[in-house]
Coordinates of C-alpha atoms and ligand atoms in Angstrom, one line a residue:
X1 CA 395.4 26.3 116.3
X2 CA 395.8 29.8 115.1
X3 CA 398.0 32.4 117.3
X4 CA 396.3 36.2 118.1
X5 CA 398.2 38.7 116.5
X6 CA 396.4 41.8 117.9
X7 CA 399.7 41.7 120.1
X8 CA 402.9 39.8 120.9
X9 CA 402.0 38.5 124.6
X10 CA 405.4 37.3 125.3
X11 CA 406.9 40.8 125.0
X12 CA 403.8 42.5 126.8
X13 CA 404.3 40.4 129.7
X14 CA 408.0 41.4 129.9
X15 CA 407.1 45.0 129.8
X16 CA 404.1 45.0 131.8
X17 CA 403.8 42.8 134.8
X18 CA 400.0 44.0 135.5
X19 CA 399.0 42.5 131.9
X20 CA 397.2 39.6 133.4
X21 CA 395.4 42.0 135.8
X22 CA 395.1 45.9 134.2
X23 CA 391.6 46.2 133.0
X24 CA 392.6 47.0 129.3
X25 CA 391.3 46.0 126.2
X26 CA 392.5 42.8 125.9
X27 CA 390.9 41.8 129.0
X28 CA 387.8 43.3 128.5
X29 CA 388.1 41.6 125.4
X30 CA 388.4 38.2 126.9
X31 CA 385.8 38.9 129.5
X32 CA 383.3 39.3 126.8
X33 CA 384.3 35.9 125.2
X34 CA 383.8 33.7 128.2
X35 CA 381.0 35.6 129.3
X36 CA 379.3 35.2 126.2
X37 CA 380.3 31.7 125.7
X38 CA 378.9 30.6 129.5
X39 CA 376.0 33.1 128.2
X40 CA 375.6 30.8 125.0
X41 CA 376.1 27.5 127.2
X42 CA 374.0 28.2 129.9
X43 CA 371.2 28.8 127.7
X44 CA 371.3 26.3 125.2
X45 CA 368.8 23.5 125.1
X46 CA 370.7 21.1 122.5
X47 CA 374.1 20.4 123.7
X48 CA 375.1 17.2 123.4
X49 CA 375.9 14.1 125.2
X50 CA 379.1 14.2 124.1
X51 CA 381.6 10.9 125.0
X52 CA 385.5 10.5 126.3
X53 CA 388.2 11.1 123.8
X54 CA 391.4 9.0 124.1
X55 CA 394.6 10.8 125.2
X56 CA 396.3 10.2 122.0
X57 CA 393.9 12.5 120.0
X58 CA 393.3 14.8 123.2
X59 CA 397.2 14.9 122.3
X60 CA 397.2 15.4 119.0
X61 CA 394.4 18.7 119.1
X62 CA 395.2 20.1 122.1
X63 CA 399.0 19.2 123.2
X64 CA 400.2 22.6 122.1
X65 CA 398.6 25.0 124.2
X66 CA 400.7 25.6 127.1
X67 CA 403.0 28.2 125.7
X68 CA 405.5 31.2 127.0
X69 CA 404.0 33.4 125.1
X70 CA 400.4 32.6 125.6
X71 CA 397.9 31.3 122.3
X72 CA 395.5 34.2 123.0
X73 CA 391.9 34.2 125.0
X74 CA 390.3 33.1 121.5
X75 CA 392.2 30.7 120.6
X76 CA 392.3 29.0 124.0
X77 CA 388.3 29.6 124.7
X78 CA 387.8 28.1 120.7
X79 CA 390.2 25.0 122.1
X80 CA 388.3 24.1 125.2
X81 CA 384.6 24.7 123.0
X82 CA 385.6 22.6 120.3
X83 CA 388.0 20.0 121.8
X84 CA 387.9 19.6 125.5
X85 CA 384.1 20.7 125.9
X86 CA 383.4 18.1 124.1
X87 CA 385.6 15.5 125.7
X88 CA 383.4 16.3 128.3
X89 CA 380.0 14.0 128.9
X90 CA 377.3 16.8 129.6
X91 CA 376.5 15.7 133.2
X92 CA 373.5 18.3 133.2
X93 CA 371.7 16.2 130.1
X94 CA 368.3 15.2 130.9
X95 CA 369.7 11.8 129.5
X96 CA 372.5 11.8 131.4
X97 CA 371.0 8.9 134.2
X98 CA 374.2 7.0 135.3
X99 CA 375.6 7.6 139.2
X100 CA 373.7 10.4 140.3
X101 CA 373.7 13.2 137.6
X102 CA 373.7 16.6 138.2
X103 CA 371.2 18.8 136.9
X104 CA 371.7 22.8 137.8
X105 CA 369.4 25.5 137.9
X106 CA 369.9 28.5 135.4
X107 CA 370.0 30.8 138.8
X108 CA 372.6 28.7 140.8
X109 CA 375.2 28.1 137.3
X110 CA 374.7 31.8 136.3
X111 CA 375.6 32.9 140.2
X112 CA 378.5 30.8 140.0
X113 CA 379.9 33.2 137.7
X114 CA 379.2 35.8 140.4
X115 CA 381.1 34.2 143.0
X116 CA 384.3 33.7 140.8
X117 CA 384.1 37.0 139.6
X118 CA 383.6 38.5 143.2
X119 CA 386.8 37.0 144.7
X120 CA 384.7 36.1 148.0
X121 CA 386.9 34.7 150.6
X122 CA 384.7 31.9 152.2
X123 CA 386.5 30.7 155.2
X124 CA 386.2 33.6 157.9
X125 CA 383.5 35.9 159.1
X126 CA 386.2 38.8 159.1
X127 CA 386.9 38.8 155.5
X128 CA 383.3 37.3 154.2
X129 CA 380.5 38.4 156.4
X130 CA 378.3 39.0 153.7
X131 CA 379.0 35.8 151.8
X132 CA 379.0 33.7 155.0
X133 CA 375.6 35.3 156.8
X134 CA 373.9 34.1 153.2
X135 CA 375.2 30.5 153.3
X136 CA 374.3 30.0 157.3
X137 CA 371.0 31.1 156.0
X138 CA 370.7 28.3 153.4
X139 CA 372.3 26.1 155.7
X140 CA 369.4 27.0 158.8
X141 CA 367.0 26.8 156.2
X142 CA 368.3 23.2 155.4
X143 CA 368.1 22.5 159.2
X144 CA 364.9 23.4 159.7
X145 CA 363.8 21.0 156.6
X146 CA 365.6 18.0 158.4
X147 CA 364.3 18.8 161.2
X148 CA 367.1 20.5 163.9
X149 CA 367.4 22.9 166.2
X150 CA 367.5 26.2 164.9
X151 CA 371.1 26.3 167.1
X152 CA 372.4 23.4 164.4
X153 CA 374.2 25.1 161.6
X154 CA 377.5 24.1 159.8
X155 CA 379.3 24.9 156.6
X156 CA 379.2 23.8 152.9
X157 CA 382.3 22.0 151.7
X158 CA 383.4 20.5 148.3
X159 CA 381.0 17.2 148.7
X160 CA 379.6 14.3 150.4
X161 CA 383.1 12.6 150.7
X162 CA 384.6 15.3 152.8
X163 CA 381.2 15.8 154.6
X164 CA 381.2 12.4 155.9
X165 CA 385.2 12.4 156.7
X166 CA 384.7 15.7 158.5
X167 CA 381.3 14.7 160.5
X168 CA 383.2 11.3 161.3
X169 CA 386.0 13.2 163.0
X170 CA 384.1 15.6 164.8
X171 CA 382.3 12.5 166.3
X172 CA 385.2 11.0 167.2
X173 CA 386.4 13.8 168.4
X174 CA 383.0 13.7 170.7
X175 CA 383.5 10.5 171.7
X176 CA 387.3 10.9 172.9
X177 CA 386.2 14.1 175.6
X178 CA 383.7 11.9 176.5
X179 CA 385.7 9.1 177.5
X180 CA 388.7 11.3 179.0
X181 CA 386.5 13.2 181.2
X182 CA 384.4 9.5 182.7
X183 CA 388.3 8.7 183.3
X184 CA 387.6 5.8 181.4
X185 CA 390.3 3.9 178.9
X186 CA 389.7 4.3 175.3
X187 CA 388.9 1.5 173.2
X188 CA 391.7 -0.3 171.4
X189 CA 390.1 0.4 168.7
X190 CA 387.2 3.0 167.2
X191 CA 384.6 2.1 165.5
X192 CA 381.5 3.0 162.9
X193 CA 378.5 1.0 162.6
X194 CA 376.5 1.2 159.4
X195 CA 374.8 -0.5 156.7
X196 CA 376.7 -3.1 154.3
X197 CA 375.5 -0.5 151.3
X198 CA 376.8 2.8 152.8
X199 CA 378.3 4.9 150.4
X200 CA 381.8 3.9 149.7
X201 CA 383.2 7.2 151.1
X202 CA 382.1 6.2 154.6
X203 CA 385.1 3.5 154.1
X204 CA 387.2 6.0 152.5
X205 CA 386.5 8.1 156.0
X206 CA 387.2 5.3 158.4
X207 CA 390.5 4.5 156.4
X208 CA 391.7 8.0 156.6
X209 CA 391.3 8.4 160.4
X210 CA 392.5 4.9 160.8
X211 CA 389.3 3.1 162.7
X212 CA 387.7 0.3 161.5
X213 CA 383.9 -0.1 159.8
X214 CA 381.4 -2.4 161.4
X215 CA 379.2 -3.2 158.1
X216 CA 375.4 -4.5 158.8
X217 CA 373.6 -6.2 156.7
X218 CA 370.2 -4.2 156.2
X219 CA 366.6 -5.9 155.7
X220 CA 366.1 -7.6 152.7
X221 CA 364.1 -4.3 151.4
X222 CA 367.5 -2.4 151.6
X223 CA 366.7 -0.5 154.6
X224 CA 369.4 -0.6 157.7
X225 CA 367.1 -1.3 161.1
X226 CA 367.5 -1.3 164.1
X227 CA 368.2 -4.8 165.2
X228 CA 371.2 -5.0 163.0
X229 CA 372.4 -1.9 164.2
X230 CA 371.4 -2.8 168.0
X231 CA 373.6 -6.4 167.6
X232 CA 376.4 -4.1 166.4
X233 CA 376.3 -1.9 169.3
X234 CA 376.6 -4.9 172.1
X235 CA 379.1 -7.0 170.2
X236 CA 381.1 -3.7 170.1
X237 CA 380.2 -1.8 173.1
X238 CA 382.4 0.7 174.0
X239 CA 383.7 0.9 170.7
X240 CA 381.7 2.1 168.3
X241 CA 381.4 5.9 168.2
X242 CA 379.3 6.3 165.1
X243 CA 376.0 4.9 163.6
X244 CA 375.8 6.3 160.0
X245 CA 372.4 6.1 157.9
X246 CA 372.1 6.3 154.8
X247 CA 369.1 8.2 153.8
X248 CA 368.9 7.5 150.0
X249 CA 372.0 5.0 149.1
X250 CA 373.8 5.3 145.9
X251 CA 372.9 2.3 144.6
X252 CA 369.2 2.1 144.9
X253 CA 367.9 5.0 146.6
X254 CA 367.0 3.3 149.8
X255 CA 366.7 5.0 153.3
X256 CA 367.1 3.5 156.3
X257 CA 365.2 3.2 158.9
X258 CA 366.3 6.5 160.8
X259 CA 363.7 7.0 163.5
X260 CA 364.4 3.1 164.8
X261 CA 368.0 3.7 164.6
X262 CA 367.6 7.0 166.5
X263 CA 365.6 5.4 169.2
X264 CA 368.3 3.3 170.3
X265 CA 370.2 6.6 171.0
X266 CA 368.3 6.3 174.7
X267 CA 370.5 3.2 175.3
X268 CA 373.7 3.6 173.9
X269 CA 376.0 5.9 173.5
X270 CA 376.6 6.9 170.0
X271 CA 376.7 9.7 167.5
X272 CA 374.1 9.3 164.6
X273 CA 375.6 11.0 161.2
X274 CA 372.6 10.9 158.2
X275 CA 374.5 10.3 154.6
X276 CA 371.9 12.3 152.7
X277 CA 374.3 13.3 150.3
X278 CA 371.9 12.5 147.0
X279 CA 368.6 11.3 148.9
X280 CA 368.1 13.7 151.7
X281 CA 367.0 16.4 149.3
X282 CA 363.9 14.5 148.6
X283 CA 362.7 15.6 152.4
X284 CA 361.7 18.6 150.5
X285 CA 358.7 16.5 149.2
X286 CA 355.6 15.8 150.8
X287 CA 355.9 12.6 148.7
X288 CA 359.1 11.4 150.3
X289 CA 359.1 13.1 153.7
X290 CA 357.5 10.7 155.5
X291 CA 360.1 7.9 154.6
X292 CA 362.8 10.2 156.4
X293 CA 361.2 9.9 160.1
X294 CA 363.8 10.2 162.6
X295 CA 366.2 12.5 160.7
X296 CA 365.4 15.5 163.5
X297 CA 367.5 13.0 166.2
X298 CA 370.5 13.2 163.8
X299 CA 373.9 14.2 165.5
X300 CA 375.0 15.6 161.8
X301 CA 374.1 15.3 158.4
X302 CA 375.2 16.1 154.8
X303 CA 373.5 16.7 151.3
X304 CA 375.1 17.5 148.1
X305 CA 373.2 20.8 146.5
X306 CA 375.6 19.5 143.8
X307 CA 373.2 16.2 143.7
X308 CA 369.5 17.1 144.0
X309 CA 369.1 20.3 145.3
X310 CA 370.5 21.4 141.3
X311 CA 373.3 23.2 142.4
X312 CA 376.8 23.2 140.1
X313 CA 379.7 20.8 141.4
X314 CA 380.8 21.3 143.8
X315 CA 378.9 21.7 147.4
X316 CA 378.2 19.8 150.2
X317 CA 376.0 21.3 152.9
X318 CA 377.4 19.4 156.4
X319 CA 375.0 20.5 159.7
X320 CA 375.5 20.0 163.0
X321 CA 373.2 19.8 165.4
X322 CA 375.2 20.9 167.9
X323 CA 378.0 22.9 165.6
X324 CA 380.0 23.8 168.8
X325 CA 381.5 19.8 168.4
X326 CA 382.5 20.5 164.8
X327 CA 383.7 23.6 166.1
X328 CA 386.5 22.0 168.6
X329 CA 387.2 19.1 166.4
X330 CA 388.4 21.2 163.3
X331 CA 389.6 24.6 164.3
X332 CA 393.5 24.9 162.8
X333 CA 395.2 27.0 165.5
X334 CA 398.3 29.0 163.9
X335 CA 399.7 32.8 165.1
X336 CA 398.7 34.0 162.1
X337 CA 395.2 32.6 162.1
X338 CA 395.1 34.2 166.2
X339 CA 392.8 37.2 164.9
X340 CA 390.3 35.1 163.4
X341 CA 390.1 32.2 165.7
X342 CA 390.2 34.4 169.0
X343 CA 386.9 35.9 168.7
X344 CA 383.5 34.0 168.7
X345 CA 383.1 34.7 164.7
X346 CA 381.3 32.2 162.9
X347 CA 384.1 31.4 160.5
X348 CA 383.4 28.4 157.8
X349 CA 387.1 27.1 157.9
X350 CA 386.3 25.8 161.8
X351 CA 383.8 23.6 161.0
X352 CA 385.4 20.9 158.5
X353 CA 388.5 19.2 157.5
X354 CA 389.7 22.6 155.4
X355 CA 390.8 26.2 155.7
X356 CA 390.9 28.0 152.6
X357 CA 387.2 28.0 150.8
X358 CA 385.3 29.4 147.9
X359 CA 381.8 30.3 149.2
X360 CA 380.5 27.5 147.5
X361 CA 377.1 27.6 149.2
X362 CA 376.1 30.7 147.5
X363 CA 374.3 29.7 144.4
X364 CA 372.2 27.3 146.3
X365 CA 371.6 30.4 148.3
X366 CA 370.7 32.5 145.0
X367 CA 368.7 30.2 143.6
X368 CA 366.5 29.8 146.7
X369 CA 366.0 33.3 146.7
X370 CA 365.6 33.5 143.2
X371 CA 362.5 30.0 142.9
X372 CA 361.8 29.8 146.4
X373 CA 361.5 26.6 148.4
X374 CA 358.4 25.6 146.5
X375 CA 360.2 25.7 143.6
X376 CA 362.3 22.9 144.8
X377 CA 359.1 21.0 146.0
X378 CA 358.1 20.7 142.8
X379 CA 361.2 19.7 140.6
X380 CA 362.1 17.0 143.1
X381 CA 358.4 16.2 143.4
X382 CA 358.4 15.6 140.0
X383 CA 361.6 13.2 139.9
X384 CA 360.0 11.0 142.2
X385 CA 356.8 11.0 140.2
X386 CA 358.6 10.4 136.9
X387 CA 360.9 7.1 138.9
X388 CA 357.6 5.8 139.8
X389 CA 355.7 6.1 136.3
X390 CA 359.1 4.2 134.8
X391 CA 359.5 1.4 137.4
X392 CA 355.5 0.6 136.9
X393 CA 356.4 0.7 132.7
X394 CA 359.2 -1.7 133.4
X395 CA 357.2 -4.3 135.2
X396 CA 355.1 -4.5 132.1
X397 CA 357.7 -5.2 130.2
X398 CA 357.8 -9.1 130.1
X399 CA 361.9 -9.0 129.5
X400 CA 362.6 -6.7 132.0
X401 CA 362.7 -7.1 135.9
X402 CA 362.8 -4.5 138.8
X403 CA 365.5 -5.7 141.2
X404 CA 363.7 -2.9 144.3
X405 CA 360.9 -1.4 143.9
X406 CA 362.4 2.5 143.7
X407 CA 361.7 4.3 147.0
X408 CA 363.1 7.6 145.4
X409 CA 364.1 8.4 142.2
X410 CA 366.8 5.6 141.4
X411 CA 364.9 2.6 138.9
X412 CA 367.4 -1.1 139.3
X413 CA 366.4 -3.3 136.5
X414 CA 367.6 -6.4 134.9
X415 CA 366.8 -7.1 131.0
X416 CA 366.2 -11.0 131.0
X417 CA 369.0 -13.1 129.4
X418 CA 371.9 -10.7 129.0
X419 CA 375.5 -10.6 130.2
X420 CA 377.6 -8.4 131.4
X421 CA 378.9 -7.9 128.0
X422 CA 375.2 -7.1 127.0
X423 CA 374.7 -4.7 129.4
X424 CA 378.5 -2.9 128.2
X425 CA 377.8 -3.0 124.6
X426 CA 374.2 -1.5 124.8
X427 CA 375.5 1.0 127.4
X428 CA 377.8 2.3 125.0
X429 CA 375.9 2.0 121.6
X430 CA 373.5 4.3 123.4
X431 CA 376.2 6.9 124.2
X432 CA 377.8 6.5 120.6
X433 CA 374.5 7.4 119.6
X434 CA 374.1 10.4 121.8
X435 CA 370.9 9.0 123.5
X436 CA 371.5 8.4 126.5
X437 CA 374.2 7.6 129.3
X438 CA 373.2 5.0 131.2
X439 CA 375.7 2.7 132.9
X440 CA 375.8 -1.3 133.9
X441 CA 375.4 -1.8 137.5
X442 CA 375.2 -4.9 139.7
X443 CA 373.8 -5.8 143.1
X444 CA 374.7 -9.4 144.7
X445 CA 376.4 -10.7 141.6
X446 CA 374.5 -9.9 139.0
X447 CA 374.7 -6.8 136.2
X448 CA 371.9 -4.7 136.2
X449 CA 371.1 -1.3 135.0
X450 CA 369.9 2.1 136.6
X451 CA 368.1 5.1 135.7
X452 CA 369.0 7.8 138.5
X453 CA 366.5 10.5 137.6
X454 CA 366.6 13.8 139.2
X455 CA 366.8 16.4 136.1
X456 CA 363.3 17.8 135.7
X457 CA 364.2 18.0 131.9
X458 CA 364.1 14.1 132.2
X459 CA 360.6 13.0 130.5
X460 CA 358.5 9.7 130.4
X461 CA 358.8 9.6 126.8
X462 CA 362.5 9.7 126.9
X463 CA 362.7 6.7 129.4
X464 CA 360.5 4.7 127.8
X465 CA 362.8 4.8 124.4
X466 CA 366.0 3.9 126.0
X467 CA 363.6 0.9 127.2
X468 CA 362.6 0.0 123.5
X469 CA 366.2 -0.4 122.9
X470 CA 366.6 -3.3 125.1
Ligands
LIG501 C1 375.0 8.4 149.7 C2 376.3 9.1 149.2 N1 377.2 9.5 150.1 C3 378.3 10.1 149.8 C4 378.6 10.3 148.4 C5 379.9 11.0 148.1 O1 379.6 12.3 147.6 P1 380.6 13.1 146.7 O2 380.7 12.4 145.4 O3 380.0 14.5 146.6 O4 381.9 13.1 147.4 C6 377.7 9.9 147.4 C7 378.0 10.1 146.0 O5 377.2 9.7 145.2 C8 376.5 9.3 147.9 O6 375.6 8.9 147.0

């Protein structure tokens, strides 16, 4: 690690406070390195996999730069592109098919840069109309897909997680004026009903606002029903304030059964929150839409733009259909916060668990502008295609099993014969190889593997040669 010595920061600083700020020449100098690195990075078509690095060699490269006189923008930009970068698995690899991968447009990573460099407040209309009128458009526009009112509208936080918590509490938050104003008694205890393979954060939400989860075990193709749902509602009536569907789960990519959930809405009283955060996206395609019937009934709903809608990390988009709920359940009510909270603004901080916020919905909104919707069409069109064309290529394959057939764009298969400890030590010869990342799963015991594919970059010809190494 080499130290600048176009200057001696530590004495600089001492004599200038406004270093870090003044637009001088070592600034501008710095600004042109990062800009040209993202420049270089953001158009690059061969950057690698990459793989973890241990801590001790992390350690050993990079434990010296925190310093109080500062390494220098070049040294500290030539650390993080030569040692942290990559530490870094490239999540945006059209090889990258573990979880569910990321896979950003040019338009939406470029604009990202905008909005850091802009210093956009996100969380009131007062101090960012401009950047808040553009993300209630995506957001409406998002509606309108799904479905809603053109009154529903919301706000886009960091991701599905903190979607789900803050739809959760809003509905709870429903339930509870509903109760108090019948004059009934609350429950002992509040509820959620929803399927045995709901995301994991739905737990995480229940255990933070201390109610309990009602898991039901969907149909044998994956997909939560009603009648599971309906036996949850009269062995818990009262109780349960929330029926959650999953509209594409993790694991498999399954959705529920929306529109038979939704119709028990006419008998019982509940709010019904969509999980859409990775599958919802793929409403956008004629292919899928159908499969989403009964979305438009939905109390609230999230997607991750971070997921398939090719945004960068990290963005949620939660909508309300009715956003005055969310409104009431999360407004933070402080003397200082009086001139933004006493007017009927439409400010982003009321509508989820959070106050301060970067306008994270505004490279989704670019990059609509930018493509257009039909742009999107096509790229997760095309996902869906390429998930069919595999799973059909792996039922070929004598060796291999599908454990679903793939209603989206996630492919669960088994490789006949092989262990757990198969399914690690292939995993990770094919990232020590730089092929491919693409983790062991399991589903009722056993291991399995999965291809999520949503990165357009993602061809047949690449899935097809992971397959020959099996
Ligand atoms: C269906 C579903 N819900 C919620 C989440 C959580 O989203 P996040 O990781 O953005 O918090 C995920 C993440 O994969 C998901 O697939």
């Amino acid at each position: 690690m080499t130290r600048e010595n176009h200057s001696s920061p530590g004495n600089a600083a001492a004599r200038n406070p406004s270093r870090m700020h003044s637009v001088s020449p070592e600034n501008t100098e710095l600004v042109d390195l990062v800009l040209d690195y993202s420049r270089r990075r953001m158009l690059a078509s061969d950057t690698p996999l990459d793989k973890p690095e241990t801590e001790a060699e992390l350690d050993r490269l990079a434990a010296g730069a925190l310093t109080e006189e500062g390494i220098g923008a070049s040294s500290a930009l030539a650390l993080f592109e030569n040692v942290l970068a990559p530490a870094c698995i490239t999540t945006d690899h059209p090889q990258y098919l573990s979880f569910i991968p990321t896979a950003p447009r040019k338009a939406a990573t470029a604009f990202d840069l905008v909005v850091s460099a802009s210093a956009v407040y996100g969380g009131s209309w007062l101090e960012g109309s401009g950047a808040v009128y553009a993300e209630n458009q995506a957001l409406t526009w998002l509606a309108h897909e799904f479905g809603l009112p053109a009154t529903a509208g919301g706000v886009f936080v960091q991701g599905g997680t903190l979607g789900n918590l803050s739809a959760l509490v809003a509905a709870r938050e429903h339930a509870r004026r509903r109760v108090r104003e019948s004059g009934a008694a609350m429950p002992a205890r509040w509820m959620i009903v929803c399927s045995a393979e709901a995301h994991s954060s739905i737990a995480s939400a229940a255990q933070v606002m201390d109610v309990d989860v009602v898991p039901v075990e969907p149909r044998d193709t994956g997909s939560l029903g009603s009648e599971g749902v309906r036996a949850a509602l009269e062995e818990h009536a009262g109780s349960v304030f929330a029926v959650v569907a999953t509209a594409g789960s993790t694991n498999f990519g399954i959705v529920d059964d929306v529109a038979s959930i939704a119709a028990l809405k006419g008998e019982f009283d509940f709010w019904l929150h969509v999980d859409g955060a990775y599958g919802l996206a793929a409403m956008l395609s004629p292919l899928a839409r159908p499969l989403f019937a009964g979305v438009e009934h939905a109390d609230s709903v999230i997607v991750d733009p971070h997921k398939w809608l090719f945004a960068p990390f990290d963005a949620c988009a939660l909508i309300y259909r009715d956003p005055e709920a969310g409104r009431q359940a999360h407004t933070q009510h402080a003397e200082y916060l009086d001139t933004l909270t006493q007017t009927s603004d439409w400010s982003p901080s009321d509508y989820a668990a959070h106050l301060t916020r970067r306008a994270r919905g505004l490279p989704l909104w670019f990059s609509l502008a930018t493509y257009g919707a039909g742009a999107y069409r096509e790229a997760i069109t095309a996902a869906l295609r390429l998930a069919r064309e595999i799973a059909h290529e792996i039922e070929r394959r004598p060796h291999l099993r599908l454990v679903r057939q793939p209603q989206l764009s996630v492919v669960v298969f088994e490789r006949d014969g092989w262990l757990p400890a198969d399914y690690e030590r292939w995993s990770a010869r094919l990232l020590g190889e730089q092929r491919a990342f693409v983790t062991p799963s399991s589903h009722a015991g056993r291991t399995n593997t999965r291809f999520a594919i949503l990165n357009p970059m993602t061809t047949l010809d690449q899935l097809t040669g992971i397959l020959d190494t099996m």
